[in-house]
Coordinates of C-alpha atoms in Angstrom, one line a residue:
Chain A
M23 CA 0.0 0.0 0.0
A24 CA 1.5 3.3 -1.0
I25 CA 1.5 6.2 1.4
S26 CA 0.8 9.8 0.3
R27 CA 3.0 12.8 0.9
E28 CA 0.2 14.3 3.1
E29 CA 0.1 11.2 5.3
V30 CA 3.9 11.4 5.6
E31 CA 3.6 15.0 6.7
K32 CA 1.0 14.0 9.3
V33 CA 3.2 11.2 10.6
A34 CA 6.2 13.5 10.8
L35 CA 4.2 15.8 13.1
L36 CA 3.1 12.8 15.3
A37 CA 6.7 11.6 15.4
R38 CA 7.9 15.1 16.3
L39 CA 10.2 15.3 13.2
Q40 CA 10.6 18.3 10.9
L41 CA 11.2 17.1 7.3
D42 CA 12.2 19.4 4.5
D43 CA 10.8 19.0 1.0
A44 CA 13.6 16.7 -0.2
E45 CA 13.2 14.5 2.9
L46 CA 9.5 14.3 2.5
A47 CA 9.8 13.1 -1.1
T48 CA 12.4 10.5 -0.2
M49 CA 10.5 9.4 2.8
T50 CA 7.3 9.0 0.9
E51 CA 9.0 6.8 -1.7
Q52 CA 10.9 4.7 0.8
L53 CA 8.1 4.2 3.3
G54 CA 5.9 3.2 0.3
D55 CA 8.4 0.6 -0.7
I56 CA 8.7 -0.8 2.8
L57 CA 5.0 -0.8 3.4
A58 CA 4.5 -2.6 0.1
Y59 CA 6.9 -5.2 1.2
V60 CA 5.4 -5.8 4.6
E61 CA 2.0 -6.4 2.8
L62 CA 3.4 -9.9 2.5
L63 CA 2.0 -10.7 5.9
G64 CA -1.5 -10.2 4.5
E65 CA -1.3 -13.6 2.8
L66 CA -1.1 -15.4 6.2
D67 CA -4.3 -16.4 8.0
T68 CA -3.7 -15.4 11.6
A69 CA -7.2 -15.8 12.9
G70 CA -7.0 -17.3 16.3
V71 CA -3.3 -16.7 16.7
E72 CA -2.4 -15.2 20.1
P73 CA -0.3 -12.0 19.5
M74 CA 3.3 -12.3 20.9
A75 CA 4.6 -9.0 22.2
H76 CA 7.4 -10.6 24.1
A77 CA 9.6 -13.7 23.9
L78 CA 9.3 -14.5 27.5
D79 CA 6.2 -15.1 29.5
V80 CA 6.5 -11.8 31.3
C81 CA 4.8 -11.4 34.6
D82 CA 4.6 -8.6 37.1
V83 CA 7.7 -8.3 39.2
F84 CA 7.4 -6.9 42.7
R85 CA 9.9 -5.5 45.1
T86 CA 9.6 -4.4 48.7
D87 CA 8.0 -1.1 49.0
A88 CA 10.9 0.5 50.8
A89 CA 12.4 4.0 50.2
R90 CA 15.8 3.9 48.6
E91 CA 18.1 6.4 47.0
S92 CA 17.3 7.8 43.6
L93 CA 19.2 9.9 41.2
D94 CA 20.0 13.3 42.9
R95 CA 18.8 16.4 41.2
E96 CA 22.3 17.6 40.2
K97 CA 23.0 14.4 38.4
A98 CA 19.5 14.4 36.8
L99 CA 20.0 17.9 35.5
A100 CA 23.7 17.4 34.5
N101 CA 22.9 16.4 30.9
A102 CA 20.0 18.9 30.3
P103 CA 20.5 21.3 27.4
K104 CA 19.0 24.0 29.6
H105 CA 18.1 24.1 33.3
D106 CA 17.9 26.6 36.1
G107 CA 19.4 24.4 38.8
K108 CA 15.9 23.1 39.8
C109 CA 14.0 22.4 36.7
Y110 CA 14.5 21.7 33.0
R111 CA 13.8 24.8 30.9
V112 CA 11.9 24.6 27.7
P113 CA 10.4 27.2 25.4
A114 CA 7.1 28.8 26.6
V115 CA 4.1 26.6 25.8
L116 CA 1.3 28.9 26.9
G117 CA 0.8 32.4 25.7
E118 CA 3.6 34.4 24.0
S119 CA 6.6 35.4 25.9
Chain B
M18 CA 53.4 -20.3 21.1
E19 CA 56.7 -20.2 22.9
W20 CA 57.7 -17.4 25.3
S21 CA 61.4 -17.3 25.0
S22 CA 61.9 -13.7 26.0
P23 CA 59.8 -10.8 27.3
R24 CA 60.5 -9.0 24.1
D25 CA 58.8 -11.7 22.0
A26 CA 55.9 -11.6 24.3
A27 CA 55.5 -7.9 24.0
M28 CA 55.6 -8.1 20.2
S29 CA 52.8 -10.6 19.9
L30 CA 50.5 -10.1 22.9
T31 CA 47.7 -8.9 20.6
D32 CA 47.8 -12.2 18.7
L33 CA 46.8 -14.1 21.8
T34 CA 43.2 -15.0 22.6
A35 CA 41.6 -13.7 25.8
T36 CA 41.9 -17.2 27.3
Q37 CA 45.6 -17.4 26.5
L38 CA 46.2 -13.9 27.9
L39 CA 44.3 -14.7 31.1
D40 CA 46.4 -17.8 31.6
R41 CA 49.6 -15.9 31.3
L42 CA 48.4 -13.1 33.5
R43 CA 47.5 -15.6 36.2
K44 CA 50.9 -17.1 36.0
A45 CA 52.4 -13.6 36.2
E46 CA 54.3 -14.2 32.9
I47 CA 52.8 -10.9 31.6
T48 CA 51.2 -7.9 33.2
S49 CA 47.9 -6.2 32.5
V50 CA 49.8 -2.9 31.9
G51 CA 51.8 -4.7 29.2
V52 CA 48.7 -6.3 27.6
T53 CA 46.7 -3.0 27.7
Q54 CA 49.6 -1.1 26.3
A55 CA 50.0 -3.6 23.5
F56 CA 46.4 -3.2 22.5
L57 CA 46.5 0.6 22.8
D58 CA 49.6 0.6 20.5
R59 CA 47.7 -1.6 18.0
I60 CA 44.8 0.8 18.1
D61 CA 47.2 3.7 17.4
K62 CA 48.6 1.8 14.5
V63 CA 45.5 0.6 12.7
D64 CA 42.5 2.4 13.9
T65 CA 43.1 5.6 11.9
T66 CA 42.1 3.3 8.9
I67 CA 39.5 1.1 10.5
R68 CA 37.8 3.6 12.8
A69 CA 36.4 0.9 15.1
F70 CA 36.6 3.1 18.2
L71 CA 34.7 6.3 18.9
R72 CA 36.7 6.9 22.0
V73 CA 39.7 5.2 23.5
D74 CA 40.3 5.7 27.2
R75 CA 44.1 5.4 27.3
D76 CA 44.7 6.8 30.7
G77 CA 41.7 5.2 32.3
A78 CA 42.6 1.8 30.9
L79 CA 46.3 2.0 32.0
A80 CA 45.3 3.1 35.4
Q81 CA 42.9 0.2 35.8
A82 CA 45.5 -2.2 34.5
E83 CA 48.1 -0.8 37.0
A84 CA 45.7 -1.2 39.9
I85 CA 44.9 -4.8 38.9
D86 CA 48.6 -5.7 38.5
A87 CA 49.3 -4.2 42.0
R88 CA 46.5 -6.2 43.6
R89 CA 47.7 -9.4 41.9
Q90 CA 51.3 -8.8 42.9
A91 CA 50.2 -8.2 46.5
G92 CA 48.5 -11.6 46.4
K93 CA 45.0 -10.1 46.8
P94 CA 42.0 -11.7 45.2
V95 CA 41.2 -10.5 41.6
G96 CA 38.2 -11.0 39.4
P97 CA 37.6 -13.6 36.7
L98 CA 38.7 -11.2 33.8
A99 CA 41.5 -9.6 35.8
G100 CA 43.6 -7.5 33.6
L101 CA 41.9 -8.3 30.3
P102 CA 41.1 -5.4 28.0
V103 CA 37.5 -5.2 26.7
A104 CA 36.0 -2.9 24.1
I105 CA 32.4 -1.7 24.7
K106 CA 29.8 -0.9 22.0
D107 CA 28.9 2.7 22.5
V108 CA 25.2 1.8 23.1
L109 CA 26.1 0.7 26.7
C110 CA 26.2 3.3 29.4
T111 CA 29.5 4.1 31.1
A112 CA 29.1 6.3 34.1
G113 CA 30.5 9.8 33.5
E114 CA 32.0 8.8 30.2
P115 CA 30.5 9.7 26.8
T116 CA 27.9 7.2 25.5
T117 CA 26.9 8.5 22.1
C118 CA 25.1 5.6 20.3
A119 CA 27.0 7.0 17.3
S120 CA 24.3 9.8 17.2
R121 CA 24.6 13.6 17.2
M122 CA 21.7 13.4 19.6
L123 CA 23.9 11.9 22.3
E124 CA 27.3 13.4 21.2
H125 CA 27.9 15.0 24.6
F126 CA 25.8 12.7 26.8
R127 CA 27.5 11.3 29.9
P128 CA 25.3 8.8 31.7
P129 CA 24.9 9.1 35.4
Y130 CA 25.3 5.3 35.9
D131 CA 26.9 2.2 34.4
A132 CA 25.0 -0.4 32.4
T133 CA 24.8 -3.6 34.5
V134 CA 27.0 -5.4 32.0
V135 CA 29.6 -2.7 32.4
A136 CA 29.4 -2.8 36.1
R137 CA 29.9 -6.6 35.9
L138 CA 33.0 -6.1 33.8
R139 CA 34.4 -3.7 36.3
A140 CA 33.6 -6.0 39.1
A141 CA 35.4 -8.8 37.2
D142 CA 38.5 -6.5 37.0
A143 CA 38.3 -6.2 33.2
V144 CA 40.1 -3.2 31.7
L145 CA 37.7 -0.9 29.7
L146 CA 39.6 0.1 26.6
G147 CA 37.0 2.4 25.1
K148 CA 33.7 2.6 23.2
T149 CA 33.2 1.2 19.7
N150 CA 31.5 2.7 16.7
M151 CA 28.2 1.4 15.5
D152 CA 25.1 2.2 13.4
E153 CA 23.3 5.1 15.0
F154 CA 21.1 3.7 17.9
A155 CA 22.0 0.2 16.6
M156 CA 19.9 0.6 13.5
G157 CA 21.6 -0.8 10.5
G158 CA 23.4 -3.7 9.0
S159 CA 26.5 -2.0 7.6
N160 CA 27.8 0.5 10.1
E161 CA 27.3 3.3 7.5
N162 CA 24.6 4.9 9.7
S163 CA 27.1 6.1 12.3
A164 CA 27.0 9.9 12.6
F165 CA 30.7 9.8 13.1
G166 CA 31.7 8.0 10.0
P167 CA 31.6 4.3 9.0
V168 CA 33.8 1.5 10.3
R169 CA 35.9 -0.3 7.6
N170 CA 36.2 -4.0 7.3
P171 CA 39.7 -5.1 8.3
W172 CA 39.7 -7.7 5.6
D173 CA 39.0 -5.2 2.9
T174 CA 38.8 -1.5 3.9
D175 CA 36.6 -0.7 0.9
R176 CA 33.9 -2.9 2.4
I177 CA 31.5 -2.7 5.3
P178 CA 32.2 -4.5 8.5
G179 CA 28.5 -5.3 9.0
G180 CA 26.3 -3.7 11.6
S181 CA 25.2 -2.6 13.9
S182 CA 28.1 -3.8 16.2
G183 CA 30.6 -3.2 13.4
G184 CA 33.1 -1.4 15.6
S185 CA 33.3 -4.2 18.2
A186 CA 33.6 -6.8 15.4
A187 CA 36.4 -4.9 13.6
A188 CA 38.2 -4.2 16.8
V189 CA 38.4 -7.9 17.6
A190 CA 39.2 -8.9 14.0
A191 CA 42.0 -6.3 13.7
R192 CA 43.5 -7.4 17.1
M193 CA 42.7 -4.0 18.7
A194 CA 40.8 -5.8 21.6
P195 CA 40.8 -9.4 22.7
L196 CA 37.1 -9.1 23.8
A197 CA 34.2 -6.9 23.0
L198 CA 30.6 -6.4 23.8
G199 CA 28.0 -5.9 21.2
S200 CA 24.2 -5.8 21.1
D201 CA 21.9 -7.7 18.8
T202 CA 18.3 -6.7 17.9
G203 CA 18.0 -8.4 14.5
G204 CA 21.5 -9.7 13.9
S205 CA 23.7 -6.8 15.1
I206 CA 26.2 -9.1 16.8
R207 CA 26.1 -12.1 14.4
C208 CA 26.2 -10.2 11.1
P209 CA 29.4 -8.1 11.8
A210 CA 30.9 -11.2 13.5
A211 CA 30.4 -13.2 10.2
L212 CA 31.6 -10.4 8.0
C213 CA 34.7 -9.7 10.1
G214 CA 35.6 -13.3 10.8
V215 CA 35.0 -13.3 14.6
T216 CA 32.9 -15.3 17.0
G217 CA 29.7 -13.6 18.2
L218 CA 26.9 -14.8 20.4
K219 CA 23.4 -13.4 20.8
P220 CA 22.1 -14.8 24.1
T221 CA 18.5 -15.8 24.7
Y222 CA 16.3 -12.9 25.4
G223 CA 16.5 -12.4 29.2
R224 CA 19.8 -14.1 29.7
V225 CA 21.7 -10.8 30.0
S226 CA 20.6 -7.6 31.7
R227 CA 19.5 -4.7 29.4
Y228 CA 19.8 -2.1 32.2
G229 CA 21.9 0.7 30.8
L230 CA 21.7 -0.6 27.2
V231 CA 20.2 2.3 25.3
A232 CA 16.9 0.9 24.1
F233 CA 16.2 0.4 20.4
A234 CA 13.6 -2.4 20.4
S235 CA 13.1 -3.5 24.0
S236 CA 11.5 -6.9 23.3
L237 CA 14.4 -7.9 20.9
D238 CA 17.6 -6.3 22.2
Q239 CA 20.2 -8.5 23.9
V240 CA 23.9 -7.8 24.8
G241 CA 26.4 -10.5 23.9
P242 CA 30.1 -11.3 23.5
M243 CA 32.2 -10.8 20.3
T244 CA 35.5 -12.6 20.6
R245 CA 38.3 -14.5 18.8
S246 CA 37.0 -18.0 19.9
A247 CA 34.1 -19.8 21.4
E248 CA 36.2 -20.3 24.5
D249 CA 36.6 -16.5 24.9
A250 CA 32.9 -16.0 24.3
A251 CA 32.2 -18.4 27.1
L252 CA 34.6 -16.5 29.4
L253 CA 32.9 -13.2 28.7
L254 CA 29.3 -14.5 28.8
S255 CA 29.9 -16.1 32.2
V256 CA 30.6 -12.6 33.5
V257 CA 27.8 -10.6 31.9
A258 CA 25.0 -13.1 32.1
G259 CA 22.5 -13.4 34.9
H260 CA 19.6 -11.9 36.7
D261 CA 19.5 -8.2 37.4
P262 CA 16.8 -6.7 39.7
A263 CA 17.1 -3.5 37.6
D264 CA 15.9 -5.3 34.5
S265 CA 12.6 -7.1 35.1
T266 CA 12.9 -9.0 31.8
S267 CA 16.2 -10.5 32.9
V268 CA 15.5 -14.1 33.9
N269 CA 16.3 -15.4 37.3
R270 CA 17.8 -18.8 36.6
P271 CA 21.3 -20.0 37.3
V272 CA 24.2 -19.1 34.9
P273 CA 26.2 -22.2 34.0
D274 CA 30.0 -21.9 34.2
Y275 CA 30.2 -21.7 30.4
A276 CA 34.0 -21.5 30.4
K277 CA 34.3 -24.7 32.4
A278 CA 31.7 -26.6 30.3
I279 CA 32.9 -25.6 26.9
K280 CA 35.6 -28.3 26.5
Q281 CA 33.2 -31.1 26.7
P282 CA 32.2 -32.1 23.2
L283 CA 28.5 -32.9 22.5
S284 CA 27.8 -36.5 21.7
G285 CA 24.9 -37.6 19.5
L286 CA 24.4 -34.1 18.3
R287 CA 21.3 -33.7 16.0
I288 CA 21.7 -30.8 13.6
G289 CA 18.8 -29.4 11.6
L290 CA 19.2 -27.5 8.3
A291 CA 16.2 -25.3 7.6
R292 CA 15.5 -25.7 3.9
E293 CA 14.3 -22.0 3.8
H294 CA 17.9 -20.9 4.7
F295 CA 19.4 -22.5 1.6
G296 CA 17.2 -21.0 -1.1
E297 CA 17.2 -18.2 -3.5
G298 CA 19.5 -15.3 -2.7
L299 CA 22.1 -17.3 -0.9
D300 CA 25.6 -16.7 -2.4
A301 CA 27.1 -19.9 -3.7
E302 CA 30.4 -19.4 -1.9
V303 CA 28.6 -18.9 1.4
E304 CA 26.5 -22.0 0.8
R305 CA 29.6 -24.0 0.0
A306 CA 31.4 -22.9 3.2
V307 CA 28.3 -23.5 5.4
R308 CA 27.8 -27.0 3.9
E309 CA 31.4 -27.8 4.4
A310 CA 31.2 -26.8 8.1
I311 CA 28.2 -29.1 8.5
R312 CA 30.3 -31.9 7.1
V313 CA 32.8 -31.2 9.9
Y314 CA 30.0 -31.8 12.4
E315 CA 29.1 -35.0 10.6
S316 CA 32.7 -36.2 11.0
F317 CA 32.2 -35.9 14.7
G318 CA 29.2 -38.2 14.5
A319 CA 26.5 -35.6 14.4
T320 CA 23.4 -36.5 12.4
V321 CA 22.0 -33.9 10.0
R322 CA 18.5 -33.6 8.8
E323 CA 16.5 -31.1 6.8
I324 CA 13.7 -29.4 8.7
S325 CA 11.4 -26.6 7.8
L326 CA 10.8 -23.2 9.4
P327 CA 7.7 -22.4 7.2
H328 CA 7.3 -18.8 8.3
S329 CA 10.9 -17.8 7.6
K330 CA 9.9 -15.7 4.6
Y331 CA 7.8 -13.5 6.8
A332 CA 10.5 -12.7 9.4
V333 CA 11.9 -9.6 7.7
A334 CA 8.4 -8.1 7.2
T335 CA 7.5 -8.9 10.8
Y336 CA 10.6 -7.5 12.2
Y337 CA 10.4 -4.2 10.2
I338 CA 7.0 -3.6 11.8
I339 CA 7.8 -4.6 15.4
A340 CA 11.3 -3.1 15.7
P341 CA 10.3 0.3 14.3
C342 CA 7.2 0.4 16.4
E343 CA 9.2 -0.2 19.6
A344 CA 11.9 2.2 18.3
S345 CA 9.5 5.0 17.7
S346 CA 8.2 4.7 21.2
N347 CA 11.7 4.3 22.8
L348 CA 13.2 7.2 20.9
A349 CA 10.4 9.6 21.9
R350 CA 12.6 10.3 25.0
Y351 CA 15.0 12.4 22.8
D352 CA 13.0 15.6 23.1
G353 CA 15.8 18.2 23.6
A354 CA 14.5 18.8 27.1
H355 CA 16.0 16.2 29.5
Y356 CA 19.3 15.3 28.0
G357 CA 21.1 15.2 24.6
Y358 CA 21.0 17.6 21.8
R359 CA 18.7 20.7 21.5
T360 CA 18.3 22.8 18.5
D361 CA 19.4 26.5 18.6
E362 CA 16.4 28.3 20.2
K363 CA 17.1 31.7 18.8
S364 CA 17.1 30.6 15.2
M365 CA 14.2 28.3 15.8
L366 CA 12.1 31.2 17.2
A367 CA 13.2 33.4 14.2
E368 CA 12.1 30.7 11.8
L369 CA 8.7 30.5 13.4
E370 CA 8.3 34.3 13.3
T371 CA 9.2 34.3 9.5
E372 CA 6.6 31.6 8.9
R373 CA 4.0 33.5 10.9
R374 CA 4.5 36.7 8.9
A375 CA 4.4 35.0 5.6
L376 CA 1.1 33.3 6.6
E377 CA -0.3 36.6 7.8
V378 CA 0.6 38.4 4.6
A379 CA -1.0 35.6 2.6
G380 CA -4.1 35.8 4.9
D381 CA -3.8 32.0 5.5
R382 CA -5.9 31.5 8.6
D383 CA -5.8 27.7 8.4
G384 CA -2.0 27.8 8.1
L385 CA -1.7 30.0 11.1
E386 CA -3.9 27.7 13.1
A387 CA -1.8 24.7 12.1
M388 CA 1.5 26.3 12.9
D389 CA 3.7 24.5 15.5
N390 CA 4.0 26.3 18.8
A391 CA 7.5 26.9 20.1
L392 CA 7.8 23.8 22.1
I393 CA 6.6 21.5 19.3
R394 CA 8.9 23.2 16.9
M395 CA 11.8 22.7 19.4
Y396 CA 11.1 19.0 19.5
R397 CA 10.8 18.7 15.8
R398 CA 13.9 20.6 15.0
T399 CA 15.9 19.0 17.7
R400 CA 15.0 15.5 16.3
A401 CA 15.4 16.6 12.7
E402 CA 19.0 17.8 13.4
G403 CA 19.9 15.1 16.0
F404 CA 18.8 12.0 14.2
G405 CA 20.3 10.5 11.0
P406 CA 18.2 9.3 8.0
E407 CA 17.9 5.7 9.0
V408 CA 16.7 6.5 12.6
K409 CA 14.2 9.0 11.1
R410 CA 13.0 6.3 8.7
R411 CA 12.3 3.8 11.5
V412 CA 10.7 6.4 13.8
M413 CA 8.4 7.4 10.9
L414 CA 7.6 3.7 10.0
G415 CA 6.9 2.9 13.6
T416 CA 4.8 6.0 14.2
Y417 CA 2.8 5.2 11.1
A418 CA 2.2 1.5 12.0
L419 CA 1.1 2.4 15.5
S420 CA -1.1 5.3 14.5
A421 CA -4.9 5.2 14.7
G422 CA -6.4 3.0 12.0
Y423 CA -3.3 1.1 11.2
Y424 CA -2.4 -0.6 14.5
D425 CA -4.4 -3.8 13.8
A426 CA -3.2 -4.1 10.2
Y427 CA 0.4 -3.7 11.0
Y428 CA 1.5 -4.0 14.6
L429 CA -1.1 -6.6 15.8
K430 CA -0.7 -8.6 12.6
A431 CA 3.1 -8.7 13.1
L432 CA 2.8 -9.8 16.7
K433 CA 0.6 -12.8 15.5
V434 CA 3.1 -13.7 12.9
R435 CA 5.9 -13.5 15.5
R436 CA 4.1 -16.2 17.4
L437 CA 4.0 -18.4 14.3
I438 CA 7.8 -17.8 13.8
R439 CA 8.4 -18.8 17.4
E440 CA 6.3 -22.0 17.0
D441 CA 8.3 -23.0 14.0
F442 CA 11.4 -23.0 16.2
D443 CA 9.7 -24.9 19.0
K444 CA 8.7 -27.6 16.5
A445 CA 12.1 -27.8 15.0
F446 CA 13.8 -28.1 18.3
E447 CA 11.6 -31.1 19.1
Q448 CA 13.5 -32.9 16.3
V449 CA 17.0 -31.4 16.5
D450 CA 19.4 -30.0 19.1
L451 CA 20.8 -27.2 17.0
L452 CA 20.0 -25.5 13.7
A453 CA 22.9 -24.6 11.4
G454 CA 22.9 -22.3 8.4
P455 CA 24.3 -19.1 7.0
V456 CA 24.5 -15.8 8.9
T457 CA 24.4 -13.4 5.9
P458 CA 23.3 -14.1 2.3
T459 CA 26.7 -12.8 1.0
P460 CA 30.1 -11.9 2.3
A461 CA 30.7 -8.2 3.1
F462 CA 29.6 -5.8 0.4
K463 CA 31.2 -2.5 -0.6
L464 CA 30.6 0.8 1.3
G465 CA 27.9 2.7 -0.4
D466 CA 26.4 -0.3 -2.2
K467 CA 23.0 -0.3 -0.4
V468 CA 22.8 3.1 1.2
D469 CA 20.1 4.3 -1.2
D470 CA 18.0 1.2 -0.9
P471 CA 16.9 0.6 2.7
L472 CA 14.8 -2.4 1.8
S473 CA 17.7 -4.3 0.3
M474 CA 19.7 -3.5 3.4
Y475 CA 16.8 -4.9 5.5
L476 CA 16.8 -8.1 3.5
F477 CA 20.4 -8.6 4.3
D478 CA 19.2 -9.6 7.9
L479 CA 16.9 -12.4 6.7
F480 CA 18.7 -15.3 8.3
T481 CA 19.4 -13.6 11.7
I482 CA 16.2 -11.7 12.5
S483 CA 14.0 -14.7 13.4
A484 CA 16.2 -15.6 16.4
N485 CA 15.4 -12.2 17.9
L486 CA 11.7 -12.5 17.2
A487 CA 11.6 -15.9 18.7
G488 CA 13.9 -14.9 21.6
I489 CA 16.2 -18.0 21.1
A490 CA 20.0 -18.1 21.4
A491 CA 22.2 -17.9 18.3
M492 CA 25.8 -17.6 17.4
S493 CA 28.1 -16.8 14.4
I494 CA 31.4 -18.5 14.0
P495 CA 33.9 -18.1 11.1
C496 CA 33.6 -21.1 8.7
G497 CA 35.3 -20.1 5.5
S498 CA 36.6 -17.5 3.2
S499 CA 35.3 -16.2 -0.2
G500 CA 37.4 -16.2 -3.3
Q501 CA 38.2 -12.5 -2.5
G502 CA 39.4 -13.5 0.9
L503 CA 36.4 -12.3 2.8
P504 CA 35.2 -14.1 5.9
I505 CA 32.0 -16.3 5.9
G506 CA 30.1 -17.1 9.0
L507 CA 28.2 -20.2 10.2
Q508 CA 25.1 -19.6 12.2
L509 CA 24.2 -22.0 15.0
Q510 CA 20.8 -21.6 16.7
A511 CA 19.7 -23.3 19.9
P512 CA 16.6 -23.4 22.1
P513 CA 16.1 -20.7 24.8
F514 CA 18.8 -20.8 27.5
E515 CA 21.0 -23.3 25.7
E516 CA 24.0 -21.0 25.3
E517 CA 26.1 -23.8 26.8
R518 CA 25.1 -26.1 23.9
L519 CA 25.9 -23.4 21.4
L520 CA 29.3 -22.7 22.9
R521 CA 30.2 -26.4 23.2
A522 CA 29.2 -27.0 19.6
A523 CA 31.2 -23.9 18.4
R524 CA 34.2 -25.1 20.4
M525 CA 34.0 -28.6 18.8
Y526 CA 34.2 -27.0 15.4
Q527 CA 37.0 -24.6 16.3
S528 CA 39.0 -27.4 17.8
A529 CA 39.0 -29.1 14.3
T530 CA 39.3 -26.1 12.1
N531 CA 41.3 -22.9 12.0
W532 CA 39.0 -20.3 10.3
H533 CA 38.6 -18.5 13.6
T534 CA 42.4 -18.0 13.9
M535 CA 42.7 -16.3 10.5
E536 CA 44.0 -12.7 10.7
P537 CA 43.4 -9.9 8.2
D538 CA 46.6 -8.4 6.8
L539 CA 46.4 -4.7 7.5
E540 CA 49.9 -4.0 6.2
K541 CA 49.0 -4.5 2.6

């Protein structure tokens, strides 16, 4: 199934990616090729097959509900592109500033 | 090898396997400083061409080596890898040291903690040499997706080393490290191991902790050893395997002493050949080498039978839905806010302002309405500038496949086919102990050959991917050489948690053949 350029633009927004015109064109073509290839799965009848999200039979894992040390603030902020010593700083979301 | 004088020893330390080095270290015939220096010298000599390392920690490695030598000389207890240098794929967190995933996004990232496997290496007194190059975020089969330039295959520097753990494979092949760690999501240990002529093992999902392994596809990723021999792989796996409370998917079951068990040959071995692995697309030289390797097993008394993995042909399609879906979710964390790269805010705000004015002049109300706000644009530009093309492609593919209206058709469908692929293996392993076959369809191809055709790059993984989907253990060992002198790998696959069986089988082969001892000539 081919994918349209408009759909690719919509997905780029969902994926929080900014694509320029050339990238949009390449991406539309390449995603189209890949999606056409994965259509192969359509020929399999999978009715009644249990989906397998994980190779192991994963189960809930519990630990004792006891307080323990966590990453301190200084370390947590150390790699931030912008912070004020207490919080991460990002461009204003509400209103204009 | 004879050790007539210390000078001879110093000249050829890098030719020894980890097991041989460890033996001499234990007997105090050599020192860790001597070994570490020999590998550092080798890196200086050949890595300007190969580019296997993104970062070499010379001072740190020598300091570690010195401390271990001092402890050993004082008669104090030392760990099981005491004094052995190890190269680490740059997808594994090393506390306070750059961990880039070969991405601009993490170029300056210094993790606040060690990955569990790294902590285990330190506790075992291994010497950490540095971090190896890879495809960005472990996405790729050729190592050409590194933001810091490709690794070159030591056997032919015009060719790719395989990916994504290409740096680790090339480092071991070119004698720049006796041991390395890689990670394997769809073949990323086995493929470069095959193309560089080294031994690589992808453990069963859950055998090795993923804590501190930067996530690509969490249900498929596993860390494993890349070494010069099965014996060395056993040594390294014994140290890194085991339950970790910090990774709830690591399995709590005992870790066999692989290094001890490995010398026992397997008797009455039943080997299966999947007919789907010997079909169209398999290079004739690769097929010949693999069939020859199987004859070696027959000479040991193994019985060989053909079996079928009927859903093999769906593995690549299944993988390229599931892995990108998981990747798109995992990589959402790179938002320019918490850590990693952020776009230049000033130029970003100026860009938005220019767009706004243009839309106002045009009276485009819808356009104005649809415009990104500053935060969204910050995310989008950060990710556009921080990620390379393959990462973007997979994030896009995954986002699309998980988006409203497509989830059932793609992701859910792929999960169902994944079950069928797993059941194929379960059935096969009722009849045989191991599966043997090719790792890659051809030997190493030339740099640039497939960069414009992602689908053909994906299809290069067709023999390795299903082991990750099924979660089983699999290994690549050198089994031949092409007419052009390029290594060929043999893949062995075993049921979950049968790493010991794999290693013993690999060791049997390596005791009778010398493909694993072949060394690329980097002087030519």
